């Protein structure tokens, strides 16, 4: 239909994250309804649920602390698979990893829809499996985005692709809150499980790992990738074997990014899995009202993600600011404002005021989200999946935050004040650290010219760049000189480093 293929990739990525991260909100909303320990039947924005006392109703004699530990099991699974997921995305097809993970996670939701009422063990196991397979998704997506995002469009493409994460709370809250009250307690599980399965099949049939592998990429878009592409190599055993682990582990910008991911995971877990329970405990709202109120903040966040991505791309492209300054500025404004809003949230006394603070805080956080999501591609385009897998070990923050909430949570404002003050303080600390140690410059150890990659005898390595058969020498936007001579001596590929003017034969 004439739509640029990179736009198709961005749109489907957005929808994938919209469904995938909606899974978290769906299970949280359902737990608020089915657990008897919750006193949240106050009718406010919606009338009382109509399924009460019918065959579509379900109430379980579980504690709220048990539901918090379901979330902990999920995040433990995610932590375990983050770094292996990054390595797998460097070795195998990242699009297939991402699509397969969504398919399996959607299937787990259908299992829960039928079996959850019989035992909490079923929920523990299913949530752990979902966390385990979903842990590979963001590292895999980083590889896809690294290939499909031209440098001048990088922030906006990454920002839009990942904005589905934040809008997922809005969509899932409204759908699950309404269907739980008026259709069946497990309607949200059926809806989202089915959406995940259908989306994954469509993704696997239409998306390719790189522009060079796409069979119908037009000449205009191909020229864009020749001039502004990352020129990274397709996933292979050779790429995975030559990952510069020592340089990665000793990089200060990588550790600054890890801390940002640690606290961001902590905060996002609090916003998605704990804030609905906060409204139930402190203000005694029912599940449909909670779904409605928590739907507003992510909408403003998505709007700010998209517009801030366009703004920072323009400022960087016109050289008004450097990439490093742009990333630091975005995170300082966005996440710094959110941290302050969370601190104040612990002291408000009415749910309209709490909702207003969430709208402001999460809306401002959208300014910082593209900055930290695109940063792995800034630092190391070739190894972005590995970098994402490493820094997303910061999901330990989500594990700790859900465990902390389970331990500190009581049905009063004082316990939630402690939870929110701790969360806001940690978030603010990470913002300061990134402002000092963060970077947006591609690291020397990440450049192709610095790494000797040995090509196995029977394995071909593709590079993103010119597809012409005529030998060409050109310099990309990172200052690396590339030769696309496919007829080099003995089948060798030559990559020249611009600073040393020496060639490494592989």
Short mmCIF file of C-alpha atoms in Angstrom, two decimals:
data_model
loop_
_atom_site.label_atom_id
_atom_site.label_comp_id
_atom_site.label_asym_id
_atom_site.label_seq_id
_atom_site.Cartn_x
_atom_site.Cartn_y
_atom_site.Cartn_z
CA UNK A 1 0.00 0.00 0.00
CA UNK A 2 3.01 2.28 -0.29
CA UNK A 3 3.53 2.60 3.48
CA UNK A 4 7.24 2.71 4.41
CA UNK A 5 8.25 -0.61 5.91
CA UNK A 6 9.87 1.03 8.94
CA UNK A 7 6.48 2.58 9.76
CA UNK A 8 4.85 -0.85 9.58
CA UNK A 9 7.49 -2.22 11.96
CA UNK A 10 6.89 0.67 14.38
CA UNK A 11 3.11 0.29 14.31
CA UNK A 12 3.15 -3.46 14.89
CA UNK A 13 5.75 -3.02 17.65
CA UNK A 14 3.43 -0.49 19.31
CA UNK A 15 0.50 -2.93 19.15
CA UNK A 16 2.65 -5.79 20.41
CA UNK A 17 3.74 -3.87 23.50
CA UNK A 18 0.18 -2.60 23.98
CA UNK A 19 -1.01 -6.20 24.32
CA UNK A 20 2.05 -7.62 26.07
CA UNK A 21 2.19 -5.08 28.88
CA UNK A 22 -1.59 -5.08 29.12
CA UNK A 23 -1.20 -8.59 30.52
CA UNK A 24 0.18 -7.11 33.77
CA UNK A 25 -2.77 -4.78 34.28
CA UNK A 26 -5.33 -7.46 33.41
CA UNK A 27 -4.11 -9.83 36.12
CA UNK A 28 -3.85 -7.01 38.67
CA UNK A 29 -7.43 -5.83 38.04
CA UNK A 30 -8.81 -9.35 38.21
CA UNK A 31 -7.03 -10.01 41.50
CA UNK A 32 -8.56 -6.86 42.99
CA UNK A 33 -11.99 -8.26 42.14
CA UNK A 34 -11.71 -11.96 43.01
CA UNK A 35 -9.84 -11.70 46.34
CA UNK A 36 -12.33 -11.50 49.24
CA UNK A 37 -9.88 -9.54 51.39
CA UNK A 38 -10.47 -6.42 49.27
CA UNK A 39 -13.16 -4.05 50.55
CA UNK A 40 -13.76 -2.20 47.29
CA UNK A 41 -17.48 -2.32 46.64
CA UNK A 42 -18.12 1.38 47.06
CA UNK A 43 -20.10 2.52 44.01
CA UNK A 44 -18.63 5.74 42.63
CA UNK A 45 -18.28 6.22 38.88
CA UNK A 46 -19.98 2.91 38.03
CA UNK A 47 -22.95 1.06 39.46
CA UNK A 48 -22.35 -2.13 41.41
CA UNK A 49 -21.07 -5.06 39.35
CA UNK A 50 -23.96 -6.99 37.79
CA UNK A 51 -22.26 -10.40 37.88
CA UNK A 52 -22.33 -10.47 41.71
CA UNK A 53 -23.83 -13.75 42.87
CA UNK A 54 -24.14 -15.23 39.37
CA UNK A 55 -22.35 -18.14 37.70
CA UNK A 56 -19.94 -15.59 36.18
CA UNK A 57 -18.83 -14.38 39.61
CA UNK A 58 -15.75 -15.57 41.54
CA UNK A 59 -14.37 -14.74 44.97
CA UNK A 60 -11.33 -16.55 46.37
CA UNK A 61 -10.20 -16.85 49.95
CA UNK A 62 -6.68 -15.57 49.17
CA UNK A 63 -4.85 -12.65 50.77
CA UNK A 64 -3.77 -9.49 48.96
CA UNK A 65 -0.18 -10.34 49.96
CA UNK A 66 -0.54 -13.55 47.92
CA UNK A 67 -1.50 -11.55 44.83
CA UNK A 68 1.56 -9.34 45.34
CA UNK A 69 3.75 -12.44 45.30
CA UNK A 70 2.18 -13.51 41.98
CA UNK A 71 3.68 -10.30 40.58
CA UNK A 72 7.00 -11.12 42.25
CA UNK A 73 7.07 -14.54 40.54
CA UNK A 74 6.48 -12.80 37.20
CA UNK A 75 9.34 -10.34 37.68
CA UNK A 76 11.71 -13.09 38.85
CA UNK A 77 11.04 -14.90 35.57
CA UNK A 78 11.76 -11.69 33.65
CA UNK A 79 15.05 -11.07 35.47
CA UNK A 80 16.26 -14.59 34.72
CA UNK A 81 15.67 -14.31 30.97
CA UNK A 82 16.87 -10.73 30.28
CA UNK A 83 20.57 -11.31 29.55
CA UNK A 84 20.05 -14.71 27.88
CA UNK A 85 17.37 -12.99 25.79
CA UNK A 86 19.89 -10.39 24.63
CA UNK A 87 22.39 -13.08 23.65
CA UNK A 88 19.70 -15.12 21.86
CA UNK A 89 18.68 -12.02 19.89
CA UNK A 90 22.29 -11.61 18.73
CA UNK A 91 22.38 -15.27 17.66
CA UNK A 92 18.87 -16.00 16.33
CA UNK A 93 16.02 -14.09 14.67
CA UNK A 94 14.86 -11.33 17.07
CA UNK A 95 11.48 -11.02 15.32
CA UNK A 96 10.74 -14.71 15.91
CA UNK A 97 11.83 -14.45 19.55
CA UNK A 98 9.50 -11.51 20.13
CA UNK A 99 6.51 -13.03 18.34
CA UNK A 100 6.96 -16.44 19.94
CA UNK A 101 7.12 -14.94 23.43
CA UNK A 102 3.81 -13.06 22.97
CA UNK A 103 2.19 -16.25 21.64
CA UNK A 104 3.23 -18.31 24.68
CA UNK A 105 2.24 -15.59 27.16
CA UNK A 106 -1.19 -15.23 25.54
CA UNK A 107 -1.68 -18.98 25.81
CA UNK A 108 -0.91 -18.81 29.54
CA UNK A 109 -3.78 -16.35 29.97
CA UNK A 110 -6.22 -18.86 28.52
CA UNK A 111 -4.89 -21.48 30.93
CA UNK A 112 -5.53 -19.06 33.82
CA UNK A 113 -9.05 -18.33 32.58
CA UNK A 114 -9.97 -22.00 33.03
CA UNK A 115 -7.77 -23.15 35.94
CA UNK A 116 -7.00 -20.13 38.17
CA UNK A 117 -9.93 -20.74 40.51
CA UNK A 118 -8.64 -24.17 41.50
CA UNK A 119 -5.28 -23.29 43.07
CA UNK A 120 -2.90 -20.35 43.61
CA UNK A 121 -0.09 -22.66 42.43
CA UNK A 122 -1.50 -22.44 38.89
CA UNK A 123 -1.19 -18.65 39.02
CA UNK A 124 2.36 -18.77 40.43
CA UNK A 125 3.54 -21.14 37.70
CA UNK A 126 1.75 -19.31 34.88
CA UNK A 127 3.02 -15.90 35.96
CA UNK A 128 6.57 -17.23 36.24
CA UNK A 129 6.37 -18.71 32.72
CA UNK A 130 4.95 -15.45 31.38
CA UNK A 131 7.79 -13.49 32.99
CA UNK A 132 10.36 -15.93 31.63
CA UNK A 133 9.21 -15.68 27.99
CA UNK A 134 8.41 -11.96 28.11
CA UNK A 135 11.93 -11.26 29.39
CA UNK A 136 13.34 -11.80 25.89
CA UNK A 137 10.95 -9.29 24.27
CA UNK A 138 12.65 -5.96 24.91
CA UNK A 139 16.19 -7.20 24.11
CA UNK A 140 14.84 -8.73 20.89
CA UNK A 141 12.93 -5.56 20.01
CA UNK A 142 16.08 -3.50 20.52
CA UNK A 143 17.75 -5.50 17.72
CA UNK A 144 14.75 -4.97 15.45
CA UNK A 145 14.66 -1.23 16.14
CA UNK A 146 18.43 -0.91 15.73
CA UNK A 147 18.07 -2.28 12.20
CA UNK A 148 14.89 -0.41 11.23
CA UNK A 149 15.44 3.07 12.75
CA UNK A 150 17.52 5.54 10.65
CA UNK A 151 19.68 7.78 12.82
CA UNK A 152 17.68 10.97 12.14
CA UNK A 153 14.42 9.19 13.13
CA UNK A 154 15.75 7.03 15.92
CA UNK A 155 14.15 8.76 18.92
CA UNK A 156 10.68 9.04 17.42
CA UNK A 157 10.61 5.48 16.08
CA UNK A 158 11.83 4.00 19.34
CA UNK A 159 9.54 6.29 21.33
CA UNK A 160 6.44 5.36 19.34
CA UNK A 161 7.27 1.63 19.26
CA UNK A 162 7.66 1.47 23.03
CA UNK A 163 4.77 3.85 23.82
CA UNK A 164 2.44 0.87 23.64
CA UNK A 165 3.91 -0.13 27.00
CA UNK A 166 2.48 2.96 28.67
CA UNK A 167 -0.84 3.11 26.86
CA UNK A 168 -1.37 -0.55 27.74
CA UNK A 169 -2.40 0.38 31.27
CA UNK A 170 -5.17 2.67 30.00
CA UNK A 171 -6.64 0.18 27.54
CA UNK A 172 -6.34 -2.84 29.83
CA UNK A 173 -7.74 -1.00 32.85
CA UNK A 174 -10.89 0.11 31.03
CA UNK A 175 -11.48 -3.21 29.25
CA UNK A 176 -10.79 -5.41 32.27
CA UNK A 177 -12.62 -3.20 34.76
CA UNK A 178 -15.79 -3.09 32.66
CA UNK A 179 -15.82 -6.72 31.48
CA UNK A 180 -15.03 -8.05 34.96
CA UNK A 181 -18.05 -6.24 36.40
CA UNK A 182 -20.51 -6.74 33.57
CA UNK A 183 -19.49 -9.89 31.62
CA UNK A 184 -17.46 -12.40 33.66
CA UNK A 185 -14.59 -12.44 36.13
CA UNK A 186 -12.29 -14.06 33.50
CA UNK A 187 -13.40 -12.07 30.43
CA UNK A 188 -10.19 -9.99 30.44
CA UNK A 189 -8.09 -13.18 30.39
CA UNK A 190 -9.93 -14.51 27.34
CA UNK A 191 -9.80 -11.19 25.48
CA UNK A 192 -6.10 -10.47 26.03
CA UNK A 193 -5.02 -14.09 25.59
CA UNK A 194 -6.76 -14.18 22.21
CA UNK A 195 -5.34 -10.81 21.14
CA UNK A 196 -1.80 -11.95 22.01
CA UNK A 197 -2.10 -15.13 19.97
CA UNK A 198 -3.57 -13.37 16.90
CA UNK A 199 -1.05 -10.53 16.97
CA UNK A 200 1.94 -12.88 17.24
CA UNK A 201 0.86 -14.88 14.19
CA UNK A 202 0.47 -11.71 12.11
CA UNK A 203 3.85 -10.36 13.31
CA UNK A 204 5.68 -13.59 12.46
CA UNK A 205 4.23 -13.60 8.93
CA UNK A 206 4.96 -9.96 8.02
CA UNK A 207 8.06 -8.61 9.84
CA UNK A 208 11.71 -9.22 8.83
CA UNK A 209 14.86 -8.86 10.93
CA UNK A 210 16.40 -6.18 8.73
CA UNK A 211 15.74 -3.96 5.69
CA UNK A 212 18.13 -6.05 3.58
CA UNK A 213 16.04 -9.15 4.17
CA UNK A 214 12.73 -7.53 3.23
CA UNK A 215 11.59 -8.69 -0.24
CA UNK A 216 9.65 -5.53 -1.16
CA UNK A 217 11.66 -2.62 0.24
CA UNK A 218 11.38 0.26 -2.25
CA UNK A 219 14.36 2.16 -3.65
CA UNK A 220 13.67 5.37 -1.71
CA UNK A 221 13.58 3.63 1.67
CA UNK A 222 16.59 1.50 0.79
CA UNK A 223 18.54 4.69 0.08
CA UNK A 224 17.60 6.04 3.53
CA UNK A 225 19.06 2.96 5.20
CA UNK A 226 22.22 3.16 3.08
CA UNK A 227 22.81 6.73 4.26
CA UNK A 228 21.52 6.65 7.84
CA UNK A 229 21.26 3.00 8.82
CA UNK A 230 23.14 1.56 11.76
CA UNK A 231 25.10 -0.82 9.46
CA UNK A 232 24.87 -3.59 12.01
CA UNK A 233 25.24 -7.24 11.12
CA UNK A 234 22.39 -9.73 11.04
CA UNK A 235 22.14 -12.03 14.07
CA UNK A 236 24.56 -14.93 13.74
CA UNK A 237 26.91 -17.18 15.70
CA UNK A 238 29.87 -14.96 14.76
CA UNK A 239 28.22 -11.83 16.15
CA UNK A 240 27.26 -13.58 19.38
CA UNK A 241 30.77 -15.01 19.77
CA UNK A 242 32.50 -11.63 19.53
CA UNK A 243 30.50 -9.67 22.12
CA UNK A 244 33.00 -7.40 23.99
CA UNK A 245 31.91 -8.39 27.49
CA UNK A 246 34.81 -6.81 29.37
CA UNK A 247 34.35 -3.40 27.76
CA UNK A 248 30.60 -3.54 28.36
CA UNK A 249 30.93 -4.38 32.06
CA UNK A 250 33.48 -1.62 32.64
CA UNK A 251 31.54 1.14 30.85
CA UNK A 252 30.27 3.96 33.09
CA UNK A 253 27.44 4.96 30.67
CA UNK A 254 26.22 1.36 30.69
CA UNK A 255 26.06 1.32 34.50
CA UNK A 256 24.27 4.70 34.51
CA UNK A 257 21.74 3.21 32.11
CA UNK A 258 21.42 0.12 34.31
CA UNK A 259 20.54 2.27 37.31
CA UNK A 260 17.98 4.18 35.23
CA UNK A 261 16.40 0.87 34.20
CA UNK A 262 16.47 -0.41 37.79
CA UNK A 263 14.53 2.54 39.16
CA UNK A 264 12.30 2.85 36.09
CA UNK A 265 11.31 -0.82 36.49
CA UNK A 266 10.65 -0.15 40.17
CA UNK A 267 8.41 2.83 39.37
CA UNK A 268 6.60 1.21 36.43
CA UNK A 269 5.80 -1.88 38.52
CA UNK A 270 4.42 0.42 41.22
CA UNK A 271 2.30 2.35 38.71
CA UNK A 272 0.93 -0.72 36.93
CA UNK A 273 0.59 -3.35 39.66
CA UNK A 274 0.36 -1.36 42.90
CA UNK A 275 -1.54 1.87 42.19
CA UNK A 276 -4.85 0.05 41.52
CA UNK A 277 -4.47 -1.57 44.95
CA UNK A 278 -3.61 1.87 46.40
CA UNK A 279 -6.96 3.25 45.20
CA UNK A 280 -8.75 0.22 46.62
CA UNK A 281 -7.07 0.45 50.06
CA UNK A 282 -6.97 4.21 50.60
CA UNK A 283 -10.16 5.38 48.87
CA UNK A 284 -12.28 2.16 48.85
CA UNK A 285 -13.10 2.36 45.14
CA UNK A 286 -14.58 -0.54 43.17
CA UNK A 287 -12.74 -2.25 40.33
CA UNK A 288 -14.57 -0.47 37.50
CA UNK A 289 -13.91 2.97 39.03
CA UNK A 290 -10.24 2.11 39.51
CA UNK A 291 -10.01 1.04 35.87
CA UNK A 292 -11.51 4.34 34.76
CA UNK A 293 -9.29 6.56 36.95
CA UNK A 294 -6.02 4.78 36.13
CA UNK A 295 -6.77 5.04 32.40
CA UNK A 296 -6.01 8.78 32.15
CA UNK A 297 -2.31 9.14 33.14
CA UNK A 298 -0.85 6.83 30.46
CA UNK A 299 -2.73 8.68 27.70
CA UNK A 300 -0.87 11.90 28.42
CA UNK A 301 2.36 9.91 28.73
CA UNK A 302 1.98 8.48 25.23
CA UNK A 303 1.26 11.94 23.80
CA UNK A 304 4.39 13.38 25.45
CA UNK A 305 6.48 10.39 24.29
CA UNK A 306 5.56 10.97 20.66
CA UNK A 307 5.98 14.75 20.66
CA UNK A 308 9.18 14.74 22.74
CA UNK A 309 10.65 12.13 20.38
CA UNK A 310 9.97 14.37 17.38
CA UNK A 311 11.31 17.43 19.22
CA UNK A 312 14.58 15.83 20.35
CA UNK A 313 15.18 14.26 16.93
CA UNK A 314 14.84 17.72 15.36
CA UNK A 315 17.10 19.39 17.92
CA UNK A 316 19.78 16.73 17.48
CA UNK A 317 19.55 16.63 13.67
CA UNK A 318 19.90 20.43 13.43
CA UNK A 319 22.82 20.24 15.91
CA UNK A 320 21.12 22.54 18.42
CA UNK A 321 22.06 19.99 21.09
CA UNK A 322 24.29 16.91 21.18
CA UNK A 323 22.88 13.40 21.51
CA UNK A 324 24.34 13.11 25.02
CA UNK A 325 22.87 16.40 26.21
CA UNK A 326 19.52 15.49 24.65
CA UNK A 327 19.32 12.15 26.49
CA UNK A 328 20.31 13.72 29.82
CA UNK A 329 17.89 16.61 29.42
CA UNK A 330 14.97 14.34 28.53
CA UNK A 331 15.53 12.03 31.49
CA UNK A 332 16.12 14.88 33.96
CA UNK A 333 12.91 16.70 33.00
CA UNK A 334 10.73 13.64 32.50
CA UNK A 335 11.73 11.26 35.27
CA UNK A 336 12.69 14.02 37.71
CA UNK A 337 9.16 15.46 37.52
CA UNK A 338 7.63 12.01 37.96
CA UNK A 339 9.75 11.35 41.05
CA UNK A 340 8.53 14.57 42.68
CA UNK A 341 4.89 13.74 41.83
CA UNK A 342 5.22 10.29 43.44
CA UNK A 343 6.67 11.83 46.61
CA UNK A 344 3.71 14.24 46.88
CA UNK A 345 1.23 11.43 46.12
CA UNK A 346 1.99 9.88 49.48
CA UNK A 347 0.41 12.85 51.28
CA UNK A 348 -2.83 13.56 49.36
CA UNK A 349 -6.23 12.86 50.96
CA UNK A 350 -8.67 12.64 48.02
CA UNK A 351 -8.78 10.42 44.96
CA UNK A 352 -9.30 13.31 42.46
CA UNK A 353 -6.08 14.92 43.77
CA UNK A 354 -4.26 11.56 43.57
CA UNK A 355 -5.50 11.06 39.99
CA UNK A 356 -4.31 14.58 39.06
CA UNK A 357 -0.82 13.88 40.41
CA UNK A 358 -0.66 10.62 38.48
CA UNK A 359 -1.68 12.39 35.28
CA UNK A 360 1.00 15.07 35.74
CA UNK A 361 3.73 12.66 36.88
CA UNK A 362 3.22 10.00 34.23
CA UNK A 363 2.61 12.63 31.55
CA UNK A 364 5.96 14.26 32.27
CA UNK A 365 7.64 10.84 32.44
CA UNK A 366 6.82 10.47 28.76
CA UNK A 367 9.49 13.07 28.00
CA UNK A 368 12.16 10.86 29.55
CA UNK A 369 10.99 7.50 28.19
CA UNK A 370 12.34 7.82 24.60
CA UNK A 371 15.69 8.95 26.01
CA UNK A 372 16.38 5.89 28.07
CA UNK A 373 14.74 3.43 25.67
CA UNK A 374 16.87 4.55 22.71
CA UNK A 375 20.09 4.85 24.73
CA UNK A 376 21.26 1.23 24.18
CA UNK A 377 21.09 1.86 20.41
CA UNK A 378 23.06 5.10 20.93
CA UNK A 379 25.81 3.36 22.87
CA UNK A 380 26.13 0.15 20.84
CA UNK A 381 23.96 -0.39 17.72
CA UNK A 382 25.62 -3.74 16.95
CA UNK A 383 25.14 -5.06 20.48
CA UNK A 384 21.96 -3.22 21.48
CA UNK A 385 20.10 -6.45 22.28
CA UNK A 386 22.91 -7.55 24.61
CA UNK A 387 22.99 -4.12 26.23
CA UNK A 388 19.23 -4.15 26.75
CA UNK A 389 19.42 -7.66 28.19
CA UNK A 390 22.12 -6.52 30.61
CA UNK A 391 20.62 -3.22 31.78
CA UNK A 392 17.18 -4.77 32.05
CA UNK A 393 18.51 -6.94 34.81
CA UNK A 394 17.36 -3.77 36.54
CA UNK A 395 13.99 -5.53 36.61
CA UNK A 396 15.23 -6.58 40.02
CA UNK A 397 13.81 -3.18 40.93
CA UNK A 398 10.33 -4.36 39.96
CA UNK A 399 10.81 -7.57 41.93
CA UNK A 400 11.91 -5.64 45.01
CA UNK A 401 9.11 -3.06 44.70
CA UNK A 402 6.34 -5.69 44.51
CA UNK A 403 7.85 -7.67 47.40
CA UNK A 404 8.18 -4.45 49.43
CA UNK A 405 4.57 -3.52 48.71
CA UNK A 406 3.45 -6.97 49.82
CA UNK A 407 5.38 -6.60 53.09
CA UNK A 408 4.49 -2.97 53.91
CA UNK A 409 0.97 -2.74 52.49
CA UNK A 410 -1.94 -2.32 54.88
CA UNK A 411 -5.41 -0.86 54.35
CA UNK A 412 -4.38 2.65 55.39
CA UNK A 413 -2.75 5.78 54.08
CA UNK A 414 0.32 5.52 56.32
CA UNK A 415 1.57 2.26 54.80
CA UNK A 416 1.12 3.58 51.27
CA UNK A 417 2.92 6.80 52.18
CA UNK A 418 6.01 4.76 53.11
CA UNK A 419 5.82 2.81 49.84
CA UNK A 420 5.46 5.96 47.70
CA UNK A 421 8.16 7.98 49.49
CA UNK A 422 10.68 5.16 49.08
CA UNK A 423 9.76 4.82 45.39
CA UNK A 424 10.02 8.56 44.63
CA UNK A 425 13.35 8.96 46.45
CA UNK A 426 15.01 6.07 44.59
CA UNK A 427 13.74 7.40 41.27
CA UNK A 428 15.17 10.87 41.93
CA UNK A 429 18.57 9.42 42.88
CA UNK A 430 18.83 7.55 39.56
CA UNK A 431 18.00 10.72 37.60
CA UNK A 432 20.91 12.53 39.23
CA UNK A 433 23.31 9.65 38.51
CA UNK A 434 22.36 9.52 34.82
CA UNK A 435 22.83 13.29 34.51
CA UNK A 436 26.42 12.81 35.73
CA UNK A 437 27.53 9.54 34.08
CA UNK A 438 25.13 8.98 31.15
CA UNK A 439 26.12 9.32 27.49
CA UNK A 440 24.56 9.31 24.01
CA UNK A 441 27.80 8.74 22.08
CA UNK A 442 28.48 5.43 20.33
CA UNK A 443 31.20 3.74 22.37
CA UNK A 444 34.52 2.81 20.77
CA UNK A 445 34.14 -0.85 21.74
CA UNK A 446 30.78 -0.98 19.94
CA UNK A 447 32.05 0.15 16.52
CA UNK A 448 32.42 -2.49 13.85
CA UNK A 449 35.91 -1.28 12.99
CA UNK A 450 37.14 -2.17 16.48
CA UNK A 451 35.97 -5.77 16.47
CA UNK A 452 37.45 -8.60 14.48
CA UNK A 453 34.60 -10.92 13.58
CA UNK A 454 35.61 -14.30 12.23
CA UNK A 455 33.16 -15.67 9.69
CA UNK A 456 32.60 -19.43 9.76
CA UNK A 457 33.29 -21.13 6.45
CA UNK A 458 29.65 -21.97 5.70
CA UNK A 459 27.97 -18.95 7.28
CA UNK A 460 27.38 -15.69 5.47
CA UNK A 461 27.13 -12.45 7.41
CA UNK A 462 24.97 -9.68 5.97
CA UNK A 463 25.54 -6.02 6.70
CA UNK A 464 23.04 -3.22 6.42
CA UNK A 465 24.22 -0.75 3.84
CA UNK A 466 24.63 -0.60 0.07
CA UNK A 467 23.28 -3.56 -1.90
CA UNK A 468 25.12 -2.62 -5.07
CA UNK A 469 27.46 -5.20 -6.60
CA UNK A 470 29.93 -2.48 -7.58
CA UNK A 471 32.68 -2.08 -4.95
CA UNK A 472 32.18 1.13 -3.01
CA UNK A 473 34.01 2.84 -0.19
CA UNK A 474 31.96 5.18 1.98
CA UNK A 475 31.85 6.66 5.46
CA UNK A 476 28.72 6.24 7.60
CA UNK A 477 27.39 8.77 10.15
CA UNK A 478 29.53 7.24 12.89
CA UNK A 479 32.80 7.83 11.02
CA UNK A 480 33.38 4.18 10.04
CA UNK A 481 34.55 3.51 6.48
CA UNK A 482 32.80 0.55 4.83
CA UNK A 483 33.68 -1.42 1.71
CA UNK A 484 30.89 -3.47 0.17
CA UNK A 485 33.19 -5.31 -2.21
CA UNK A 486 31.67 -8.78 -2.42
CA UNK A 487 34.57 -9.95 -4.60
CA UNK A 488 37.38 -9.30 -2.15
CA UNK A 489 40.26 -11.72 -2.15
CA UNK A 490 39.38 -15.17 -0.79
CA UNK A 491 35.82 -14.02 -0.04
CA UNK A 492 36.98 -11.63 2.68
CA UNK A 493 34.94 -8.64 3.86
CA UNK A 494 36.88 -5.46 4.62
CA UNK A 495 35.93 -2.90 7.26
CA UNK A 496 38.20 0.11 7.67
CA UNK A 497 38.52 2.20 10.80
CA UNK A 498 38.54 5.89 9.93
CA UNK A 499 41.01 6.85 12.62
CA UNK A 500 43.68 4.25 11.92
CA UNK A 501 43.04 3.79 8.16
CA UNK A 502 43.86 0.13 8.62
CA UNK A 503 41.77 -2.76 7.35
CA UNK A 504 40.80 -5.86 9.28
CA UNK A 505 40.34 -8.87 7.04
CA UNK A 506 37.84 -11.40 8.17
#
